[in-house]
Amino acid sequence: MSHRPRSLRAKLTLGNVALLAIGILAATAASLMGMQHYLLASVDAQLLHSREALQRSELTMPQIDRLNVIAQVAAQALPTSETVLTPIGGDGRALAFAGVDPSDRQRALASAVRDPAALVGLAAPGDVTVGGAPYRVTATRLGDGTLLVIGTSTESLHAGLTKALHLDLAVGVGLLALLAAISLIEAQRRLRPLKDMVETASAIADGDLSRRVSARCNEVSEVEQLRLALNAMLHQVETAFETREYAASQLRHFIADASHELRTPLSAIRGYLQLYDRGMLSDPADRTRALARMTAEAERMAHLVEELLTLARLDQRPVLRLQPVDLAGLVRDAAEDLRAQQPGRPVSVRLAPRAGADGAPDRLGADWGHLPAVAGGGSGGPGPVAVVGDEAALRQVVGNLLANVRAHTPAEAAVSITLSREVTPAVRTPGPGEVYGEFYGGATAMAPAPHACAQRAVLRIRDEGPGMSAEDAARIFDRFFRAPAESGPVGAVSGAGLGMAIVRGMVEAHQGSVTVETAPGEGLCVTVRLPVHDESDLSSSSNGSSSTGWTDQVRWSKPVSTLKE
């Protein structure tokens, strides 16, 4: 026969009741034993007192026969009505006392005491049973040698102890029932958080990941610590589940977008090949144009595949070849490339000035973000802004940002490139996927926050193009996101929408951050912040010193996080 397992509350209650019952029984037994010992000691003291009184009197039996002597001795020798004096003859039988034949109790007492002489002089009385009643007895010899047995009944004493036992048991049972009820209620109250945990776990198993254990208790108790730990774990589980769901959704979109982007050039190439196969490109000029179009589509597809591979590497925590990199040099090279590609576009470059000839610091004032109006102003001219990073990756960051300007702004729209340093206090590093920032006159989309750093290199690229709406700016770092056609120049070929996603991934790989500030009709400003490196290390690296060890390959320890829409 199977038994239903007891609940924890029942087990705790039964355990408490068992311990309380043992305690009550032990206390009752100790109390009764102590009371019995005390009462028997009192009876023994009275018997010994009577024996000593008779011994001191040196009376003989003839003298005791006299009533006046009995009256004098009785007050001292017979303390209670339960005390029996029995003279014993040589044959062990009770003798007449005070001229009166022995009573039944005296005869029974004489019969019960097998060796009265052995009781004489004992330090403590002995126990005998007379007519079914317990007695404490002792003995002494009178002045004429007569053996006198003195006995006291303890029946009333034992009856009192029995009543006390019954009373203690009744009180103990009542107290035990009361304590059991209190223990049950207290156990139920204490275990309420555990019950809530079970209900919460069941709800989460059914799919409600937002449930938390709400029942509170003493902050220092183990149950409260378990509740807090469980809630923290549930929060992590919910966050991980949401992140997984979001990543799965993004992956589905990514696969769909990638397949669509790859299908377009493949369809174009296949179309031209079908035309050629059917003999519809007999004109050499048509064949030349078709070949040029197929080549362009193949290059477009190769570029798309390369960008996809770059993003895949970023997702797998890229291996960066870290070394001190002069960011100012990268900016100058990219600006010159932009001028060469679009000679009619106004391009201004402002770099952080070099320290003065006397060793004074850069003269940029308190706000390192505000630069002199003249490019490279300052007594020392523009100087290097060194960051620790992968030079090829950083060149791609700057190149993608300027390529974004070429693709989405009119050819005559001015571009301002600013490179400076700023000092920032140490801040908490946000967790993966956290987004911070504010909207300034439009929208600001920001990648996850970087680690705390005392100084940062700040690269700002601002254009005077059509700008973007807040909704589009919030998605600018999403893969395959492309701005509406009206935001770009007439006739411009739109890319695959991976450039800004690559920028964000590479900047994050360098422990930096990238933000976008824009509003419709007000242009767009992209700000990249990267940790700076000491200029002396850049000089030593350029002199061929390898003591810094910056040329080692280092795997970025922080995974690339995904910015939610």
Coordinates of C-alpha atoms in Angstrom, one line a residue, residues 213 226-238:
V213 CA 8.4 35.3 -6.4
L226 CA 16.7 32.0 -1.9
R227 CA 13.8 34.2 -3.1
L228 CA 16.2 36.9 -4.1
A229 CA 18.5 34.5 -5.8
L230 CA 15.6 32.8 -7.6
N231 CA 14.2 36.1 -8.9
A232 CA 17.7 37.1 -10.1
M233 CA 18.0 33.8 -11.9
L234 CA 14.5 34.2 -13.4
H235 CA 15.4 37.6 -14.7
Q236 CA 18.5 36.2 -16.3
V237 CA 16.4 33.4 -17.8
E238 CA 13.8 35.8 -19.2

